[in-house]
XYZ file of C-alpha atoms in Angstrom:
425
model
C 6.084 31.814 3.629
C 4.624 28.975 1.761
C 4.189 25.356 3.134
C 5.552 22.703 1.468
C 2.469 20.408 2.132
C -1.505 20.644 1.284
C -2.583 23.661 3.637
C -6.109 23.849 5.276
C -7.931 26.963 4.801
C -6.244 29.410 6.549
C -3.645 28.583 4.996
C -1.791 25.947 7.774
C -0.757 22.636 6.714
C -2.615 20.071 7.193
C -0.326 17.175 8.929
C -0.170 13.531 9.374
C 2.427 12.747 11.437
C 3.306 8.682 12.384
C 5.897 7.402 15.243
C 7.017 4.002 15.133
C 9.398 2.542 17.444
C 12.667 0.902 15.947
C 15.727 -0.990 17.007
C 18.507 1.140 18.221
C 19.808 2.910 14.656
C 23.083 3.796 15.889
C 25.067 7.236 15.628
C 22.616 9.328 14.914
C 23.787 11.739 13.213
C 24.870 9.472 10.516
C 21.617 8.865 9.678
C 20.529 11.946 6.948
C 21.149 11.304 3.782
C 23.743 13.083 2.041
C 21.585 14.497 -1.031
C 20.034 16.899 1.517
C 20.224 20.941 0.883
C 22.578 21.872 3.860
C 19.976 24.208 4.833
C 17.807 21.103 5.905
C 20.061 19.388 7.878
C 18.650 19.088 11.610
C 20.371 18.007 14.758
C 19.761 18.519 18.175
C 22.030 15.834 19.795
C 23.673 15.058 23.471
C 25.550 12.229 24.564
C 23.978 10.069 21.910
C 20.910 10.997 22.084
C 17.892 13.521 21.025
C 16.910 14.289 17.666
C 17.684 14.635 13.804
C 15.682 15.571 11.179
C 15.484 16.393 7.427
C 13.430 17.606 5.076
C 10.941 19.893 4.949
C 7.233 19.070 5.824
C 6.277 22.980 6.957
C 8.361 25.899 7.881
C 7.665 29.606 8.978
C 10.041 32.460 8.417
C 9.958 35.271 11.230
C 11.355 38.447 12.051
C 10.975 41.837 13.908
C 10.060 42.048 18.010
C 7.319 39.563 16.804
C 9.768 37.010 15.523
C 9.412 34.652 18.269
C 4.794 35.315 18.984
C 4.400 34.980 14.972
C 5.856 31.087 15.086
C 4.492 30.371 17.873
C 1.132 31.488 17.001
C 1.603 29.568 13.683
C 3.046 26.414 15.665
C -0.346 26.048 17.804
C -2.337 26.385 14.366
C -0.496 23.428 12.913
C -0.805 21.472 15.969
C -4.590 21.822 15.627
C -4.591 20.675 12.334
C -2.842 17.709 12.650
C -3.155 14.547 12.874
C -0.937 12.276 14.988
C -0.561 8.803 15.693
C 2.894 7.911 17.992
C 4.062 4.259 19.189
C 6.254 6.687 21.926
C 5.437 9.215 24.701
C 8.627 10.563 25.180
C 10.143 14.004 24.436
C 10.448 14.747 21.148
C 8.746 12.154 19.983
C 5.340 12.853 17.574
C 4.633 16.025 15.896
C 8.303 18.567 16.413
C 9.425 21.927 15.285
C 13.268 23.237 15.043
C 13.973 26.362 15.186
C 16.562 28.872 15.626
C 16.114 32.633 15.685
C 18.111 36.268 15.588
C 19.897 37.824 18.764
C 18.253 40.905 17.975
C 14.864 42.167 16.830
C 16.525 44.401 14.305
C 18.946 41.886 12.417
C 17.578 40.617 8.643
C 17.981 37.003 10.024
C 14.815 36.572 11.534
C 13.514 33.319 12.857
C 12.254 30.388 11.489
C 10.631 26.818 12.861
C 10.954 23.871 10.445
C 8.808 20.937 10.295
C 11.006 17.801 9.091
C 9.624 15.471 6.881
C 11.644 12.710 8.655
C 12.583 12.861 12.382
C 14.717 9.983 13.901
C 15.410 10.341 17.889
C 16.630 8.275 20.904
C 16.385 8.334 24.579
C 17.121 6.424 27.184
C 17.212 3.559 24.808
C 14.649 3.673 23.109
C 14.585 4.642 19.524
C 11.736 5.903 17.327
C 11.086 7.527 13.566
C 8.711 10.103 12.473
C 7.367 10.919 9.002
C 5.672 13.796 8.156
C 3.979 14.876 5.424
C 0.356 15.396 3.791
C -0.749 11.734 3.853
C 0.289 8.590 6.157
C 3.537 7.592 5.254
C 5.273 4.299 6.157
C 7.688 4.713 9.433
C 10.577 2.287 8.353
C 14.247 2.538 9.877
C 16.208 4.857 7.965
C 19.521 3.107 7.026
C 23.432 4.925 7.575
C 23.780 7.700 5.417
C 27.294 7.694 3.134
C 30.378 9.312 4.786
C 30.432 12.676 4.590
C 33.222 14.274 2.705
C 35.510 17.015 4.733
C 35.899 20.706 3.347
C 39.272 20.548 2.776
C 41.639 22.757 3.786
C 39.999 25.945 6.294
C 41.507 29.170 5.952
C 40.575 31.685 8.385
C 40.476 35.589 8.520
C 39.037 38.853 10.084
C 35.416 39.384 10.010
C 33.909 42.778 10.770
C 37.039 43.777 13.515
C 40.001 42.462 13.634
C 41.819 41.353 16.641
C 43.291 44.412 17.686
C 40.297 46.354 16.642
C 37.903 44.080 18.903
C 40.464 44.368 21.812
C 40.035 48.453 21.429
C 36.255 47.592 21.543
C 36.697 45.588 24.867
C 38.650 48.563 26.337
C 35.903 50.892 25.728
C 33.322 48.733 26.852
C 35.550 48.362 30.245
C 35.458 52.260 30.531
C 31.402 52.110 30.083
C 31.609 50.028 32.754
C 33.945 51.903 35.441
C 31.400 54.836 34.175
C 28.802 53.229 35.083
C 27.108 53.092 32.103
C 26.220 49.008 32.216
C 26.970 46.828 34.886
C 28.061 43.918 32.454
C 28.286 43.822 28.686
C 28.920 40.651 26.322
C 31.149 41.358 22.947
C 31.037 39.038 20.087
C 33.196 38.917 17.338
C 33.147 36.965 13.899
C 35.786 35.015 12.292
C 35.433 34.423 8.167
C 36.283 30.371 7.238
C 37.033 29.342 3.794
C 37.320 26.456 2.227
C 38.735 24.276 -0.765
C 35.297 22.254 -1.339
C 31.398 23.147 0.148
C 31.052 22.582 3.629
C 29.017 19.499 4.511
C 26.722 20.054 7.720
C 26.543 16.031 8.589
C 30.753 16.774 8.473
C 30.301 19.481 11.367
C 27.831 17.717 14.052
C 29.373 14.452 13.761
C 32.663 16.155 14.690
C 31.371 18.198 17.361
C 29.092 15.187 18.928
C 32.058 12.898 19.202
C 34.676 15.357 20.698
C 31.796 17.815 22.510
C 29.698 15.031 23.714
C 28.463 16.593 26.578
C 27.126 19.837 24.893
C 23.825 19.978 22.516
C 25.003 19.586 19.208
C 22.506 21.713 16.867
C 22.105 21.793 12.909
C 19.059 24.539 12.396
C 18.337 26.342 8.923
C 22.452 26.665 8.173
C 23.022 27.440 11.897
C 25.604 24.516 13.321
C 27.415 24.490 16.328
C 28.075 22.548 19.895
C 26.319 24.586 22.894
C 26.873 24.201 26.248
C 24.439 26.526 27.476
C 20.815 25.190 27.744
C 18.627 28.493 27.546
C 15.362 26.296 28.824
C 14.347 22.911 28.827
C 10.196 22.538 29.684
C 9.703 18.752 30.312
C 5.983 17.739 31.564
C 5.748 20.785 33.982
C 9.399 21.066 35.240
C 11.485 23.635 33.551
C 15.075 24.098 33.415
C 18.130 26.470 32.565
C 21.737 26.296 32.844
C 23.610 29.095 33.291
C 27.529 29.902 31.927
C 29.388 32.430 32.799
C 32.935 33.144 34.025
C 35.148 31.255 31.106
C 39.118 30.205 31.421
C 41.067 28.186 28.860
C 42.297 24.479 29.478
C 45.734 23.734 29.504
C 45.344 19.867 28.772
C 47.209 19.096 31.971
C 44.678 17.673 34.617
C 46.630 18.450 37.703
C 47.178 22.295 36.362
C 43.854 22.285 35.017
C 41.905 21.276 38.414
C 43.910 24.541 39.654
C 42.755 26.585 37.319
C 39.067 25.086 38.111
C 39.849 26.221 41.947
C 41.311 29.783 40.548
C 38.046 30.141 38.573
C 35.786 29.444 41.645
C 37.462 31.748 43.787
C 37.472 34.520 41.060
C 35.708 37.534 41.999
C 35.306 38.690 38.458
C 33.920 35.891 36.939
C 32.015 35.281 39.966
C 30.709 38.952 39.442
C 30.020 38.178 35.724
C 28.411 34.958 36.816
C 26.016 36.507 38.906
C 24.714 39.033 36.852
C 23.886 35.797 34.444
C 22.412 33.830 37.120
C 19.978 36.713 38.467
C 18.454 37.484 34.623
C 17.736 34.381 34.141
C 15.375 33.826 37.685
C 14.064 36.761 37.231
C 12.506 36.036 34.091
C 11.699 32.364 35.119
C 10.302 33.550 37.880
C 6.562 34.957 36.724
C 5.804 31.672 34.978
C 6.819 29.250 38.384
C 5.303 28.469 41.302
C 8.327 27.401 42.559
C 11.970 27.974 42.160
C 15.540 26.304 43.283
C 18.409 28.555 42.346
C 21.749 27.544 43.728
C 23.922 29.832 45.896
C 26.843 28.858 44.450
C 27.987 27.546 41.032
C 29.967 24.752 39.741
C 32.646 24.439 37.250
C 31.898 22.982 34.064
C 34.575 21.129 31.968
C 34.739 21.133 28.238
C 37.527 19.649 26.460
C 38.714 23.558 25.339
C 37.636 25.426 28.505
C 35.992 25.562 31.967
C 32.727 27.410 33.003
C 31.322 28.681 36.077
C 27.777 27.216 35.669
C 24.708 27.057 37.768
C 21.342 24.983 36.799
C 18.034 27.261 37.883
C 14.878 25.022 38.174
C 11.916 25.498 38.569
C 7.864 23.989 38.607
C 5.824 25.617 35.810
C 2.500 27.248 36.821
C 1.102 28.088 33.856
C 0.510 26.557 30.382
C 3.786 28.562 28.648
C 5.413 26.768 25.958
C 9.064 25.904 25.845
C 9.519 28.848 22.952
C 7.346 31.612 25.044
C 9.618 31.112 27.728
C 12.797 31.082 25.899
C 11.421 34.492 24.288
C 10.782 35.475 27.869
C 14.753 34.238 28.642
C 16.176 35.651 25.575
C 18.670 38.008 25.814
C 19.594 37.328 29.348
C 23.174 38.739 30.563
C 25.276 35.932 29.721
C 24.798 37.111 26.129
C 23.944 40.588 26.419
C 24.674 41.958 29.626
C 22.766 43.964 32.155
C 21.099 46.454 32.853
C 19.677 44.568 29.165
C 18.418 47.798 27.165
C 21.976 49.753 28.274
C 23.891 46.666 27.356
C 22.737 46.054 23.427
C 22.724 49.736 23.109
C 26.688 49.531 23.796
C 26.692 46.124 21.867
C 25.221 48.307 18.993
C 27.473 50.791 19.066
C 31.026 48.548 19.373
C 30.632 45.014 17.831
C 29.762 46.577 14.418
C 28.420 43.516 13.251
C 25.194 41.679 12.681
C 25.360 38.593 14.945
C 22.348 37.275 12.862
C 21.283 34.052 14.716
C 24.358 33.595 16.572
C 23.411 33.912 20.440
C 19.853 33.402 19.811
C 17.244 30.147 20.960
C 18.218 27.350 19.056
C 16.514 24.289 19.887
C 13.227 22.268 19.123
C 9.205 21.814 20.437
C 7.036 19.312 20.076
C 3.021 18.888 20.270
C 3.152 19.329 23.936
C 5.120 22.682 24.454
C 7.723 20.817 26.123
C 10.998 21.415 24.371
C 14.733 22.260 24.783
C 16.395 25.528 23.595
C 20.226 26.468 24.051
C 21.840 29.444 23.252
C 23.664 29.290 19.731
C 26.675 29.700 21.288
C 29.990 28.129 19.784
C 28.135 27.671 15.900
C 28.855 28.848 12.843
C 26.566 30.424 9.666
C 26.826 28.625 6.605
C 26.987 31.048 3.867
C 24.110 30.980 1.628
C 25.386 32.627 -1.781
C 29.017 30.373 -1.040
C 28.668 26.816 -0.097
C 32.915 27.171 0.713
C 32.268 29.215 3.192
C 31.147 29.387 6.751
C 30.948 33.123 9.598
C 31.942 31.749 12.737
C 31.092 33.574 16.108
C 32.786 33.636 19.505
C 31.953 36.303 22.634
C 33.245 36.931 26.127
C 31.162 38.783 29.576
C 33.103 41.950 29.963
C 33.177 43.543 33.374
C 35.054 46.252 35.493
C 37.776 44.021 35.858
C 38.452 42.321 32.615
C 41.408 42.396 30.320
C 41.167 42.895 26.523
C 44.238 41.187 26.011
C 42.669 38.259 28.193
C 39.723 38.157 26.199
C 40.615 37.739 22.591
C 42.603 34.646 23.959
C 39.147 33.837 26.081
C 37.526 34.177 22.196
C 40.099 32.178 20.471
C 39.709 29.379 22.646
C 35.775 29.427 22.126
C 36.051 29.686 18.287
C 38.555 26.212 18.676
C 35.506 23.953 18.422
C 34.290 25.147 14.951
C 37.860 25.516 14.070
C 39.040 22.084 14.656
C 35.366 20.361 13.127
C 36.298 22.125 9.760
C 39.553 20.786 9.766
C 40.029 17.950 7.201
């Protein structure tokens, strides 16, 4: 990989990195201008606030079982090397890194962290810019970016199963399961989008940030989606993970809805599939905490196209392990694999027949610190490199002893309605 600044010499960039705080810019994701390559389009946005980037001031390229070691090694080498002057102390504020990376050390997709070469953020009302780059640039407000322009019309079709096919898949994996081959097992499946002109990333995460407010709306290396599943947040010592699992489709009636809320509480197989989620994740938390809170019950999360069972571990860091190391150490817990882990991809392997590249991989950011959030790239699309038209969008559903097949394409549909509806023109 080669940096796209002055490197030092072993071969790291060399980085000057200024915050300045600014008035409140607005919707941030308006903000990056629209001559930028897709590819460098960044976002990692909730509620109104977090971070966007663009450019490219460094960048790694990963892959293998080291994918996730190699850029952080690299990450801690830059941060030596750089030098950083910041008018904020807040959370991603300074000197940050994006990055996304594959759900499994064997796909071609790697990982990769990017450096921007402009980083605008906001919390808690207060607003800052970063520039980065290899000499002090000047930290002036960027302006609103023009409009995006839509795609057009989307036109959807199989990817590597279709419907029926992936439904046969799901009925195997259920016999694994009364076997006792796995205790749980997570199937994805991929949906091909085409349309009449390139699709715009700035399009995407402003339509998933206004109608998906409450998840983290992501833009990383061609990776774009809405997740509502935060792998691990590490915020000056405290760290925190929220975990989904047990799924049932809205109806857009509140009064049936809040039944269907109570059904999915009281559910023994999502509570099943739940738990299985819930007990990876603490257990790999649990060696870097000196203290842990995990809930004995979950709560149901509601997005605007489905409910969740969710539960939020937390716990007090006791050691000096970065945001990334521990959402390597997370990464793949059950809610996207399935347990026991090894048994799980091995059936994943053998039934998705497809390449989930980054889809249900960390997606997320780090900064100077190691503090950092990554979510799981859950409800996102891949923008297709060779084809700016078109777009590999990914969905998946927890399969245990007592699911349906039938039940969970329409569980898949309803989680590939997000990406569906921010294509739509």
């Amino acid at each position: 990989m080669t940096s796209l600044v002055a490197a030092g010499p072993a071969g790291i960039p060399d980085l000057v990195v200024r915050t300045t705080r600014i008035p409140d810019p607005g919707d941030l994701t308006r903000l990056i201008p629209a001559d930028v390559p897709p590819t460098d389009v960044l976002s990692w946005v909730r509620s109104g606030d977090g971070i966007v980037g663009w450019g490219r001031a460094a960048e790694i390229e990963t892959g293998g079982t080291g994918r996730f070691r190699d850029a952080g090694d690299w990450w801690q080498e830059v941060i030596t090397s750089a030098i950083c002057r910041s008018e904020v102390d807040l959370p991603g504020a300074g000197l940050v890194a994006f990055g996304s990376f594959a759900f499994s050390k064997n796909s071609p997709a790697g990982g990769s962290l990017i450096v921007p070469s402009t980083v605008v953020g906001r919390r808690g009302g207060i607003a800052w810019v970063t520039r980065i780059s290899d000499r002090l640039e000047p930290s002036t407000a960027p302006g609103v970016a023009a409009d995006p322009v839509g795609p057009g019309a989307a036109r959807f079709s199989d990817g590597a199963l279709s419907g029926a096919q992936w439904t046969q898949a799901v009925a195997h994996a259920v016999r694994g399961i009364l076997a006792g081959d796995v205790d749980k097992v997570v199937m994805a499946r991929d949906v091909i989008a085409d349309t009449d002109a390139p699709i715009d990333p700035r399009w995407l995460i402003g339509r998933l940030a206004t109608r998906y407010a409450n998840t983290w709306t992501f833009a990383v290396d061609g990776l774009v989606g809405a997740t509502p599943e935060m792998l691990v947040r590490r915020e000056k010592g405290l760290v925190t993970s929220r975990v989904l699992a047990g799924t049932i489709q809205r109806t857009g009636d509140d009064a049936h809805d809040l039944a269907l809320a109570g059904s999915l509480a009281r559910s023994s197989k999502d509570l099943e599939e739940h738990e299985y989620a819930v007990r990876s994740v603490a257990d790999s938390l649990r060696p870097h905490c000196s203290s842990m809170n995990v809930p004995e019950s979950p709560f149901v999360l509601h997005l605007p196209n489905v409910m969740h069972l969710a539960t939020d571990v937390v716990g007090v860091l006791a050691d000096y392990t970065t945001s990334l190391t521990l959402a390597e150490s997370l990464h793949p817990s059950a809610a996207v694999c399935g347990t026991p882990t090894d048994a799980a991809a091995a059936m994943i392997g053998s039934l998705e027949h497809l390449d989930r590249g980054r889809y249900a991989g960390p997606v997320g950011w780090l900064d100077a610190s190691g503090d950092g959030e990554w979510g799981i790239a859950l409800r996102s699309g891949q923008l297709d490199a060779a084809d700016p038209t078109r777009m590999r969008l990914f969905a998946g559903c927890g399969i245990v002893a007592g699911s349906e097949p039938e039940a969970e394409l329409a569980e898949s549909e309803s989680k590939l309605l997000p990406m569906r509806e921010a294509l739509a023109d």
